[in-house]
CSV table of C-alpha atoms in Angstrom, one decimal:
chain,number,residue,atom,x,y,z
Y,15,MET,CA,57.8,-72.8,99.0
Y,16,ARG,CA,57.1,-73.6,102.6
Y,17,ARG,CA,53.3,-75.1,102.2
Y,18,THR,CA,50.6,-74.3,104.9
Y,19,LEU,CA,49.9,-77.9,106.4
Y,20,PRO,CA,48.5,-77.7,109.9
Y,21,LEU,CA,50.4,-80.7,111.4
Y,22,PHE,CA,50.2,-79.8,115.3
Y,23,ALA,CA,46.4,-79.3,115.3
Y,24,LEU,CA,44.7,-81.3,117.9
Y,25,LEU,CA,41.9,-83.6,116.7
Y,26,LEU,CA,40.2,-85.1,119.4
Y,27,GLY,CA,36.8,-84.6,117.8
Y,28,ALA,CA,37.3,-83.8,113.8
Y,29,CYS,CA,39.9,-82.4,111.4
Y,30,ALA,CA,39.6,-78.9,113.2
Y,31,GLN,CA,42.4,-76.4,112.4
Y,32,MET,CA,44.0,-73.7,114.6
Y,33,PRO,CA,42.7,-70.4,113.7
Y,34,VAL,CA,45.4,-68.2,111.7
Y,35,ALA,CA,47.6,-66.8,114.0
Y,36,GLU,CA,47.3,-62.8,114.9
Y,37,VAL,CA,50.3,-60.5,114.1
Y,38,THR,CA,53.4,-61.0,115.9
Y,39,MET,CA,53.8,-58.0,117.4
Y,40,ASN,CA,50.3,-58.1,119.2
Y,41,ARG,CA,50.7,-58.5,123.0
Y,42,GLY,CA,47.3,-57.0,124.1
Y,43,GLN,CA,46.9,-59.0,127.4
Y,44,ASP,CA,48.9,-59.3,130.5
Y,45,SER,CA,47.8,-62.6,131.5
Y,46,VAL,CA,46.5,-65.6,130.0
Y,47,SER,CA,43.8,-67.6,131.8
Y,48,GLY,CA,44.8,-65.9,135.1
Y,49,LEU,CA,48.5,-66.8,134.7
Y,50,GLY,CA,51.3,-63.9,134.6
Y,51,GLN,CA,52.8,-63.6,131.2
Y,52,PRO,CA,56.1,-64.8,130.9
Y,53,ALA,CA,58.8,-63.2,128.5
Y,54,MET,CA,58.4,-64.9,125.1
Y,55,GLN,CA,61.2,-67.8,124.7
Y,56,SER,CA,63.2,-68.9,121.9
Y,57,PHE,CA,65.8,-71.1,120.7
Y,58,PRO,CA,69.6,-70.2,120.4
Y,59,GLY,CA,69.8,-72.1,116.8
Y,60,ARG,CA,71.8,-75.4,117.7
Y,61,ALA,CA,73.9,-77.2,114.8
Y,62,GLY,CA,72.2,-80.0,113.2
Y,63,SER,CA,73.4,-83.6,114.0
Y,64,ALA,CA,75.3,-85.7,111.2
Y,65,PRO,CA,73.2,-87.1,108.4
Y,66,GLN,CA,72.9,-90.9,108.7
Y,67,TYR,CA,72.7,-91.6,105.1
Y,68,SER,CA,75.0,-92.8,102.8
Y,69,ASN,CA,76.6,-90.4,100.5
Y,70,ALA,CA,75.2,-92.8,97.3
Y,71,GLU,CA,71.7,-91.9,98.5
Y,72,ILE,CA,72.6,-88.5,99.3
Y,73,ALA,CA,74.0,-87.9,95.8
Y,74,ALA,CA,70.5,-89.5,94.5
Y,75,ASP,CA,68.4,-87.0,96.2
Y,76,MET,CA,70.4,-84.0,95.7
Y,77,LEU,CA,69.8,-84.7,91.8
Y,78,GLU,CA,66.2,-84.7,92.3
Y,79,LEU,CA,66.2,-81.8,94.6
Y,80,GLN,CA,68.5,-79.7,92.4
Y,81,PHE,CA,67.1,-80.8,88.5
Y,82,GLN,CA,63.4,-80.5,89.5
Y,83,MET,CA,60.8,-78.2,90.9
Y,84,GLU,CA,58.1,-79.0,93.5
Y,85,SER,CA,55.8,-78.4,90.6
Y,86,GLY,CA,57.1,-81.6,88.6
Y,87,ARG,CA,58.8,-79.6,85.9
Y,88,SER,CA,62.7,-80.2,85.0
Y,89,LEU,CA,65.3,-78.0,85.7
Y,90,PRO,CA,67.8,-77.9,82.3
Y,91,VAL,CA,70.8,-76.7,84.6
Y,92,LEU,CA,72.3,-76.3,87.8
Y,93,SER,CA,71.6,-72.6,89.1
Y,94,ARG,CA,73.3,-71.1,92.1
Y,95,PHE,CA,74.9,-67.9,93.3
Y,96,GLU,CA,78.8,-67.5,92.2
Y,97,GLY,CA,80.3,-65.6,95.1
Y,98,PRO,CA,79.3,-63.8,98.4
Y,99,ILE,CA,75.9,-63.6,99.0
Y,100,SER,CA,74.1,-61.2,101.1
Y,101,ILE,CA,70.5,-61.2,102.8
Y,102,GLY,CA,68.6,-58.0,103.5
Y,103,LEU,CA,64.9,-57.6,105.1
Y,104,THR,CA,62.2,-55.1,104.2
Y,105,GLY,CA,58.9,-54.7,104.3
Y,106,ASP,CA,56.9,-55.0,107.6
Y,107,VAL,CA,59.7,-56.9,109.0
Y,108,PRO,CA,58.6,-58.7,112.6
Y,109,ALA,CA,60.6,-57.7,115.6
Y,110,THR,CA,61.8,-61.4,116.0
Y,111,ALA,CA,63.3,-61.8,112.2
Y,112,PRO,CA,66.5,-60.2,112.4
Y,113,VAL,CA,67.4,-62.1,115.4
Y,114,ASP,CA,66.2,-65.3,113.9
Y,115,LEU,CA,68.3,-64.2,110.6
Y,116,ALA,CA,71.6,-63.5,112.6
Y,117,ARG,CA,71.3,-66.9,113.9
Y,118,VAL,CA,70.7,-69.2,110.8
Y,119,ILE,CA,73.5,-66.8,108.8
Y,120,ARG,CA,76.0,-68.0,111.6
Y,121,ARG,CA,75.0,-71.7,110.9
Y,122,PHE,CA,75.1,-71.1,107.1
Y,123,GLN,CA,79.1,-70.1,107.6
Y,124,THR,CA,79.9,-72.6,110.2
Y,125,GLU,CA,77.9,-75.6,108.8
Y,126,ALA,CA,77.5,-75.2,105.4
Y,127,GLY,CA,80.4,-72.9,104.9
Y,128,LEU,CA,78.9,-70.3,102.9
Y,129,ASN,CA,79.9,-66.9,102.2
Y,130,VAL,CA,76.9,-65.2,103.6
Y,131,GLY,CA,76.1,-62.1,105.7
Y,132,LEU,CA,73.7,-59.3,106.3
Y,133,ALA,CA,73.5,-56.7,103.1
Y,134,PRO,CA,75.1,-53.4,104.2
Y,135,LYS,CA,72.9,-50.4,103.6
Y,136,GLY,CA,72.3,-49.0,100.6
Y,137,VAL,CA,73.2,-52.0,98.7
Y,138,VAL,CA,71.0,-54.4,96.7
Y,139,PRO,CA,71.1,-57.7,98.4
Y,140,SER,CA,71.7,-61.1,96.6
Y,141,ILE,CA,68.6,-62.4,98.5
Y,142,THR,CA,65.7,-60.1,99.5
Y,143,MET,CA,63.0,-61.2,102.1
Y,144,GLU,CA,59.9,-59.0,102.3
Y,145,PHE,CA,57.1,-59.0,104.9
Y,146,VAL,CA,53.7,-58.7,103.7
Y,147,PRO,CA,50.4,-59.4,104.7
Y,148,ARG,CA,49.0,-62.8,104.6
Y,149,SER,CA,46.2,-61.9,102.5
Y,150,ALA,CA,48.6,-60.4,99.7
Y,151,LEU,CA,50.4,-63.7,99.3
Y,152,SER,CA,47.5,-65.8,99.2
Y,153,LYS,CA,46.1,-63.9,96.2
Y,154,MET,CA,49.6,-64.8,94.5
Y,155,VAL,CA,50.2,-68.5,95.9
Y,156,PRO,CA,47.1,-69.7,98.1
Y,157,SER,CA,48.9,-72.5,99.0
Y,158,ALA,CA,52.1,-71.1,100.3
Y,159,ALA,CA,53.1,-69.8,103.7
Y,160,CYS,CA,56.2,-68.0,101.9
Y,161,PHE,CA,58.0,-68.4,98.7
Y,162,VAL,CA,60.7,-67.4,96.6
Y,163,VAL,CA,61.2,-65.8,93.2
Y,164,PRO,CA,64.1,-65.2,91.0
Y,165,ARG,CA,65.1,-62.1,89.5
Y,166,VAL,CA,63.4,-59.7,91.3
Y,167,THR,CA,64.1,-57.6,94.4
Y,168,SER,CA,60.6,-56.4,95.8
Y,169,PHE,CA,56.6,-57.9,95.8
Y,170,ALA,CA,55.6,-55.0,93.5
Y,171,GLU,CA,57.9,-56.0,91.2
Y,172,TYR,CA,56.8,-59.4,91.0
Y,173,ARG,CA,53.2,-58.8,91.0
Y,174,ALA,CA,54.2,-57.1,87.7
Y,175,ASN,CA,56.2,-59.6,86.3
Y,176,ARG,CA,54.5,-62.7,87.9
Y,177,ALA,CA,53.8,-64.1,84.4
Y,178,ALA,CA,57.2,-63.4,83.0
Y,179,PRO,CA,60.2,-65.8,81.8
Y,180,ASP,CA,62.4,-63.8,84.1
Y,181,THR,CA,60.5,-65.2,87.1
Y,182,ASP,CA,60.6,-68.7,85.5
Y,183,TRP,CA,63.4,-70.8,87.6
Y,184,THR,CA,64.0,-73.0,84.5
Y,185,THR,CA,65.1,-69.6,82.8
Y,186,VAL,CA,67.7,-69.2,85.5
Y,187,VAL,CA,71.5,-70.1,85.2
Y,188,GLU,CA,73.3,-68.2,87.4
Y,189,ARG,CA,71.6,-66.5,90.2
Y,190,LYS,CA,72.1,-63.1,90.7
Y,191,HIS,CA,68.9,-61.6,92.6
Y,192,VAL,CA,66.3,-63.6,94.4
Y,193,ALA,CA,63.4,-62.4,96.5
Y,194,ILE,CA,61.7,-64.2,99.4
Y,195,PHE,CA,58.0,-63.3,100.5
Y,196,ALA,CA,56.8,-64.2,103.9
Y,197,PRO,CA,53.7,-63.1,106.0
Y,198,SER,CA,54.3,-59.9,108.2
Y,199,ASP,CA,51.1,-60.7,110.5
Y,200,THR,CA,52.2,-64.1,111.5
Y,201,SER,CA,53.9,-66.2,114.6
Y,202,PRO,CA,57.6,-65.7,115.2
Y,203,GLN,CA,58.0,-69.5,114.7
Y,204,GLU,CA,56.6,-69.4,111.2
Y,205,VAL,CA,58.7,-66.3,110.4
Y,206,ARG,CA,61.9,-68.2,111.6
Y,207,ASP,CA,60.8,-71.5,109.7
Y,208,CYS,CA,60.3,-69.3,106.5
Y,209,LEU,CA,64.1,-67.8,107.2
Y,210,HIS,CA,65.3,-71.4,106.9
Y,211,GLU,CA,63.6,-72.9,104.2
Y,212,GLU,CA,62.9,-70.1,101.9
Y,213,VAL,CA,66.8,-68.6,102.4
Y,214,ALA,CA,68.1,-72.4,102.0
Y,215,GLN,CA,66.2,-72.8,98.9
Y,216,ALA,CA,67.2,-69.4,97.5
Y,217,MET,CA,70.9,-70.4,98.2
Y,218,GLY,CA,70.4,-74.2,97.1
Y,219,PRO,CA,67.8,-76.8,95.7
Y,220,LEU,CA,64.6,-75.7,94.7
Y,221,ASN,CA,62.9,-79.0,95.2
Y,222,ASP,CA,60.9,-80.8,98.2
Y,223,LEU,CA,60.9,-84.6,98.2
Y,224,TYR,CA,58.6,-86.5,100.5
Y,225,ARG,CA,60.8,-89.0,101.0
Y,226,LEU,CA,63.5,-87.3,102.8
Y,227,SER,CA,62.9,-87.7,106.7
Y,228,ASP,CA,65.7,-85.9,108.0
Y,229,SER,CA,65.2,-82.4,105.9
Y,230,VAL,CA,63.4,-79.3,105.6
Y,231,PHE,CA,63.5,-79.8,101.9
Y,232,ASN,CA,60.3,-81.9,102.5
Y,233,ASP,CA,56.5,-80.4,102.5
Y,234,ASP,CA,55.3,-82.5,105.2
Y,235,ASN,CA,56.5,-79.5,107.5
Y,236,PHE,CA,57.7,-81.9,110.4
Y,237,HIS,CA,61.0,-80.7,110.3
Y,238,THR,CA,61.1,-76.5,111.1
Y,239,VAL,CA,64.5,-75.8,111.0
Y,240,LEU,CA,67.6,-76.8,109.0
Y,241,THR,CA,69.2,-80.3,109.7
Y,242,GLY,CA,72.6,-81.4,109.3
Y,243,PHE,CA,71.4,-83.1,106.0
Y,244,ASP,CA,70.3,-79.8,105.0
Y,245,MET,CA,73.4,-78.1,105.8
Y,246,LEU,CA,75.4,-80.9,103.9
Y,247,VAL,CA,73.2,-80.6,100.9
Y,248,LEU,CA,74.0,-76.8,100.8
Y,249,ARG,CA,77.5,-76.7,101.5
Y,250,ALA,CA,77.8,-79.5,98.2
Y,251,HIS,CA,75.4,-77.9,96.1
Y,252,ASN,CA,77.9,-74.5,96.8
Y,253,ASP,CA,81.0,-76.7,96.1
Y,254,PRO,CA,83.9,-75.0,94.2
Y,255,ALA,CA,83.8,-78.4,91.9
Y,256,LEU,CA,80.5,-77.3,90.6
Y,257,HIS,CA,79.3,-74.0,89.0
Y,258,SER,CA,75.9,-72.5,87.7
Y,259,GLY,CA,75.0,-74.0,84.2
Y,260,MET,CA,76.1,-77.5,84.5
Y,261,THR,CA,73.9,-80.2,83.7
Y,262,LYS,CA,72.5,-83.4,85.6
Y,263,ALA,CA,74.9,-85.7,84.1
Y,264,GLU,CA,78.0,-83.1,84.9
Y,265,VAL,CA,76.6,-82.4,88.5
Y,266,ALA,CA,76.4,-86.7,88.8
Y,267,ALA,CA,79.8,-87.4,88.1
Y,268,ARG,CA,81.2,-85.1,90.3
Y,269,LEU,CA,78.9,-85.3,93.6
Y,270,PRO,CA,80.8,-88.6,94.8
Y,271,ALA,CA,83.9,-87.2,95.2
Y,272,ILE,CA,82.4,-83.9,96.8
Y,273,LEU,CA,80.5,-85.9,99.5
Y,274,ALA,CA,83.3,-88.4,100.1
Y,275,ARG,CA,85.5,-85.3,100.9
Y,276,LEU,CA,83.0,-83.3,102.7
Y,277,ASN,CA,81.2,-86.4,104.3
Y,278,PRO,CA,83.5,-89.2,104.7
Y,279,ARG,CA,81.5,-90.7,107.6
Y,280,GLY,CA,78.8,-91.3,104.7
Y,281,GLU,CA,81.3,-93.4,102.8
Y,282,ALA,CA,81.0,-96.2,105.3
Y,283,ILE,CA,77.2,-96.3,105.6
Y,284,GLY,CA,75.1,-99.3,103.6
Y,285,ARG,CA,72.7,-97.8,101.1
Y,286,MET,CA,69.1,-97.3,102.6
Y,287,GLY,CA,66.0,-96.1,101.9
Y,288,ASP,CA,63.5,-96.3,99.1
Y,289,LEU,CA,64.6,-93.7,96.0
Y,290,SER,CA,61.5,-94.3,94.1
Y,291,VAL,CA,59.4,-91.3,92.5
Y,292,THR,CA,56.5,-90.0,94.3
Y,293,PRO,CA,53.5,-90.3,92.3
Y,294,ARG,CA,51.6,-87.1,91.5
Y,295,ALA,CA,48.8,-88.2,92.6
Y,296,TRP,CA,49.8,-89.1,96.2
Y,297,GLU,CA,51.2,-85.8,96.4
Y,298,ALA,CA,47.7,-84.0,95.3
Y,299,ALA,CA,46.1,-86.5,97.9
Y,300,VAL,CA,48.4,-84.9,100.6
Y,301,GLY,CA,47.5,-81.4,99.8
Y,302,ALA,CA,43.8,-82.4,99.9
Y,303,ALA,CA,43.9,-84.1,102.9
Y,304,LEU,CA,46.1,-81.6,104.8
Y,305,GLY,CA,45.4,-78.5,103.4
Y,306,GLN,CA,43.0,-75.9,104.7
Y,307,ARG,CA,40.3,-76.0,102.1
Y,308,GLY,CA,37.7,-78.7,101.3
Y,309,SER,CA,35.1,-80.3,103.4
Y,310,PRO,CA,35.6,-82.9,106.1
Y,311,ALA,CA,34.5,-85.6,104.0
Y,312,ALA,CA,36.4,-84.5,101.2
Y,313,ARG,CA,39.7,-84.5,103.3
Y,314,LYS,CA,39.0,-88.0,104.6
Y,315,ALA,CA,38.8,-89.0,101.3
Y,316,ALA,CA,41.9,-87.7,100.1
Y,317,ALA,CA,43.7,-89.2,103.2
Y,318,GLU,CA,42.1,-92.7,102.1
Y,319,ARG,CA,43.7,-91.9,98.6
Y,320,MET,CA,47.2,-91.3,100.2
Y,321,LEU,CA,47.0,-94.5,102.3
Y,322,SER,CA,45.8,-96.6,99.3
Y,323,ILE,CA,48.9,-95.4,96.9
Y,324,ALA,CA,51.3,-95.6,99.6
Y,325,ARG,CA,50.3,-99.5,100.0
Y,326,ALA,CA,50.1,-100.3,96.2
Y,327,GLN,CA,53.7,-98.7,96.3
Y,328,GLY,CA,54.9,-100.9,99.0
Y,329,TRP,CA,56.5,-98.0,100.8
Y,330,GLN,CA,57.8,-98.4,104.2
Y,331,ASP,CA,59.5,-95.4,104.8
Y,332,GLY,CA,58.2,-91.9,105.7
Y,333,ARG,CA,55.7,-91.6,103.1
Y,334,MET,CA,53.9,-94.6,104.6
Y,335,ALA,CA,53.8,-93.2,107.9
Y,336,PHE,CA,52.8,-89.8,106.7
Y,337,SER,CA,49.8,-91.6,104.9
Y,338,LEU,CA,49.1,-93.6,107.9
Y,339,PHE,CA,49.4,-90.0,110.1
Y,340,ALA,CA,46.7,-88.3,107.7
Y,341,TRP,CA,44.5,-91.3,107.7
Y,342,ALA,CA,44.6,-91.5,111.7
Y,343,ARG,CA,43.8,-87.8,111.8
Y,344,SER,CA,41.0,-87.7,109.2
Y,345,ASN,CA,39.1,-91.0,111.2
Y,346,VAL,CA,39.6,-89.7,114.8
Y,347,LYS,CA,35.9,-89.2,114.7
Y,348,GLY,CA,34.5,-92.1,112.8
Y,349,ASP,CA,36.7,-94.9,113.9
Y,350,PHE,CA,38.5,-93.9,116.9
Y,351,PRO,CA,40.5,-97.1,118.1
Y,352,ALA,CA,41.5,-97.7,114.2
Y,353,SER,CA,43.0,-93.9,114.3
Y,354,VAL,CA,45.0,-94.9,117.4
Y,355,ALA,CA,46.3,-98.1,115.8
Y,356,ALA,CA,47.4,-95.7,112.7
Y,357,PHE,CA,49.0,-93.3,114.8
Y,358,ARG,CA,51.1,-95.9,116.4
Y,359,LYS,CA,51.9,-97.6,113.4
Y,360,ALA,CA,53.0,-94.4,111.9
Y,361,GLY,CA,55.4,-93.9,115.0
Y,362,GLU,CA,57.0,-97.2,114.7
Y,363,ILE,CA,58.0,-96.4,110.9
Y,364,TYR,CA,59.1,-93.0,111.9
Y,365,ARG,CA,61.3,-94.1,114.9
Y,366,SER,CA,63.1,-96.5,112.3
Y,367,LEU,CA,64.0,-93.9,109.8
Y,368,PRO,CA,67.0,-91.3,109.8
Y,369,GLY,CA,65.6,-87.9,111.8
Y,370,GLY,CA,62.2,-89.3,112.2
Y,371,THR,CA,62.1,-88.9,115.9
Y,372,ILE,CA,60.2,-85.4,115.6
Y,373,GLN,CA,57.7,-87.1,113.4
Y,374,ALA,CA,57.4,-89.9,116.4
Y,375,ALA,CA,57.0,-86.7,118.7
Y,376,HIS,CA,54.3,-85.5,117.0
Y,377,VAL,CA,52.7,-88.8,117.2
Y,378,ASP,CA,53.3,-88.9,120.9
Y,379,MET,CA,51.9,-85.5,121.0
Y,380,GLN,CA,48.4,-86.6,119.4
Y,381,LEU,CA,48.3,-89.7,121.8
Y,382,ALA,CA,49.1,-87.9,124.6
Y,383,ALA,CA,45.9,-85.6,124.0
Y,384,PHE,CA,44.1,-89.1,123.3
Y,385,ALA,CA,45.3,-90.4,126.7
Y,386,VAL,CA,44.3,-86.9,128.5
Y,387,ALA,CA,40.7,-87.0,126.9
Y,388,GLN,CA,40.3,-90.8,128.3
Y,389,GLY,CA,41.4,-89.9,131.8
Y,390,GLN,CA,44.6,-92.1,131.1
Y,391,SER,CA,46.8,-89.0,133.0
Y,392,LYS,CA,50.1,-91.2,133.7
Y,393,ASP,CA,50.0,-92.6,130.0
Y,394,ALA,CA,50.0,-89.3,128.9
Y,395,LEU,CA,52.9,-87.8,131.2
Y,396,ALA,CA,55.0,-90.7,130.2
Y,397,LEU,CA,54.1,-89.9,126.3
Y,398,THR,CA,55.1,-86.1,127.1
Y,399,ASP,CA,58.4,-87.4,128.6
Y,400,ARG,CA,59.4,-89.4,125.8
Y,401,ALA,CA,58.7,-86.5,123.2
Y,402,TRP,CA,60.0,-83.6,125.1
Y,403,PRO,CA,63.7,-83.9,124.6
Y,404,VAL,CA,63.2,-84.6,121.0
Y,405,ILE,CA,61.0,-81.6,120.4
Y,406,ASN,CA,63.1,-79.3,122.0
Y,407,ALA,CA,66.1,-80.6,119.9
Y,408,ALA,CA,64.1,-79.7,117.2
Y,409,GLU,CA,63.5,-76.2,118.1
Y,410,ASN,CA,59.8,-76.6,117.6
Y,411,ALA,CA,58.0,-74.1,120.1
Y,412,SER,CA,54.3,-74.6,119.1
Y,413,LEU,CA,54.9,-78.4,119.6
Y,414,LEU,CA,56.9,-77.8,122.8
Y,415,ALA,CA,54.1,-75.3,124.4
Y,416,THR,CA,51.4,-77.6,123.5
Y,417,LEU,CA,53.3,-80.8,124.7
Y,418,TYR,CA,53.5,-78.5,128.2
Y,419,MET,CA,49.5,-77.6,128.3
Y,420,ILE,CA,48.7,-81.5,127.8
Y,421,ARG,CA,51.4,-82.2,130.4
Y,422,ALA,CA,49.8,-79.8,132.8
Y,423,GLN,CA,46.3,-81.3,132.2
Y,424,ALA,CA,47.3,-84.8,133.0
Y,425,LEU,CA,49.1,-83.5,136.3
Y,426,ASP,CA,46.0,-81.3,137.3
Y,427,ARG,CA,43.7,-84.5,137.0
Y,428,LEU,CA,46.7,-86.3,138.9
Y,429,GLY,CA,45.9,-83.8,142.1
Y,430,MET,CA,49.5,-82.3,141.3
Y,431,ARG,CA,48.4,-78.6,141.3
Y,432,ALA,CA,52.2,-77.2,142.1
Y,433,GLU,CA,53.6,-79.0,139.0
Y,434,SER,CA,50.4,-78.4,136.8
Y,435,ARG,CA,50.8,-74.6,137.4
Y,436,GLU,CA,54.6,-75.0,136.6
Y,437,ALA,CA,53.9,-76.6,133.2
Y,438,ARG,CA,51.4,-74.0,132.2
Y,439,LEU,CA,54.0,-71.3,133.2
Y,440,ASP,CA,56.4,-73.0,130.9
Y,441,SER,CA,54.4,-73.4,128.5
Y,442,LEU,CA,53.1,-69.8,127.8
Y,443,GLY,CA,57.0,-68.6,127.1
Y,444,TRP,CA,56.8,-70.8,124.1
Y,445,ALA,CA,53.3,-70.6,123.1
Y,446,ARG,CA,53.9,-66.8,122.6
Y,447,TYR,CA,57.0,-67.8,120.1
Y,448,GLY,CA,55.1,-70.6,118.7
Y,449,PHE,CA,51.7,-68.9,118.0
Y,450,GLY,CA,52.3,-65.3,118.1
Y,451,SER,CA,49.6,-63.7,119.9
Y,452,ASP,CA,47.7,-64.3,123.2
Y,453,ALA,CA,44.5,-65.3,121.8
Y,454,GLN,CA,46.3,-67.9,119.7
Y,455,VAL,CA,47.7,-68.8,123.2
Y,456,ARG,CA,44.4,-69.2,125.0
Y,457,ALA,CA,42.9,-70.9,121.7
Y,458,ARG,CA,45.4,-73.8,122.5
Y,459,MET,CA,44.9,-73.5,126.4
Y,460,ASN,CA,41.1,-73.9,125.9
Y,461,GLU,CA,41.1,-76.7,123.3
Y,462,ILE,CA,43.4,-78.5,125.6
Y,463,ALA,CA,41.5,-77.8,128.8
Y,464,GLY,CA,38.3,-79.1,127.0
Y,465,LEU,CA,40.1,-82.5,126.4
Y,466,ALA,CA,39.5,-83.8,129.7
Y,467,GLY,CA,36.1,-82.5,130.0
Y,468,GLY,CA,34.6,-86.0,130.4
Y,469,ALA,CA,37.2,-88.0,131.6
Y,470,GLY,CA,37.7,-90.0,134.9
Y,471,LYS,CA,40.7,-89.7,137.1
Y,472,GLY,CA,43.9,-91.3,135.4
């Protein structure tokens, strides 16, 4: 289940969140803020980098991903598809979805070695992805951007059977039919992100772990496309040495040999990372601190709980960095210097973790926004220079567009008008993919244009 945590919102004044994106196909305006509207940009779908973890750690992560639900409930046996897997799109399918599905299918085939493809017409797919209005999804699972359900093939069937044992993952042994439900009225990037995470969970592990720094199987939502770690997990999950119905002990006995065969470089990597269980109280605090409900005071208190629990646990991994990130978000208005220090500390931790560079780039984007607001334009440009290659490689269009907008503002304040205009134009194509509608793009541009309202020259 992909959760709705608004990580890329700018936070100069408080914990303000971006409004919900309008429909993907909404292109009512021909220009934004007087600039010609370029064509929507999108990413080709790059292969992920090799995981930087030891096979022993990957095996431990896989067992927790495979035999537990996000709710904390245990799964008695391994479940998966046996044989070829087909995928079909239905409902109010966004225009960009078929292209992005084709791209991720190619990755599943080449990187994970999966026998997966588009479902032929007239055949019920193994995995049905149905697009429905966000409001309908919110009535079923309020905290989810998209989610996956076993043994149903339509949203209507799910609504009729949502309380039945058939839709309970703990009763599934072999997967035959699975449905994914995603919003039809959202940005192209969110559609793609749902395709990546939910199709991966439909074919692989069902759990998410906050300790994973290099994976979409993590509810922090920093990684928006499948990583090399994720593809290895999918390949191992569907390896011929495993089969549906195996117990955790049986899978644990076979995983070391599977991973040694699939990932020989992982045999030479020393054990790293903290495999301690994440307390449910900390996970609950994450939802309260970064979710879309609750008052600013309640979110701030939840962020305080996150950081307090992280310190009590002695974490020095992504969970501590994420706690600092959430605390910094909630304290920008109340204690700006402490907030900046917490962001910087979070960035330092993220840079020390495998796959943590995209999280660090989020931090750099926020610090660049602060620098623009304080008139430190050269510092802002240096931060955007460091973040740009990471964000581009991570294929995060909303973050890339925001970075270009911040860069344009900094260049403008330095009197570099031509370069500023070029950066704004660069931002627009990515913004159309990342934010969806012209109204959303204008809102983000106006937000960033307001950063330097009272700042001096940098």
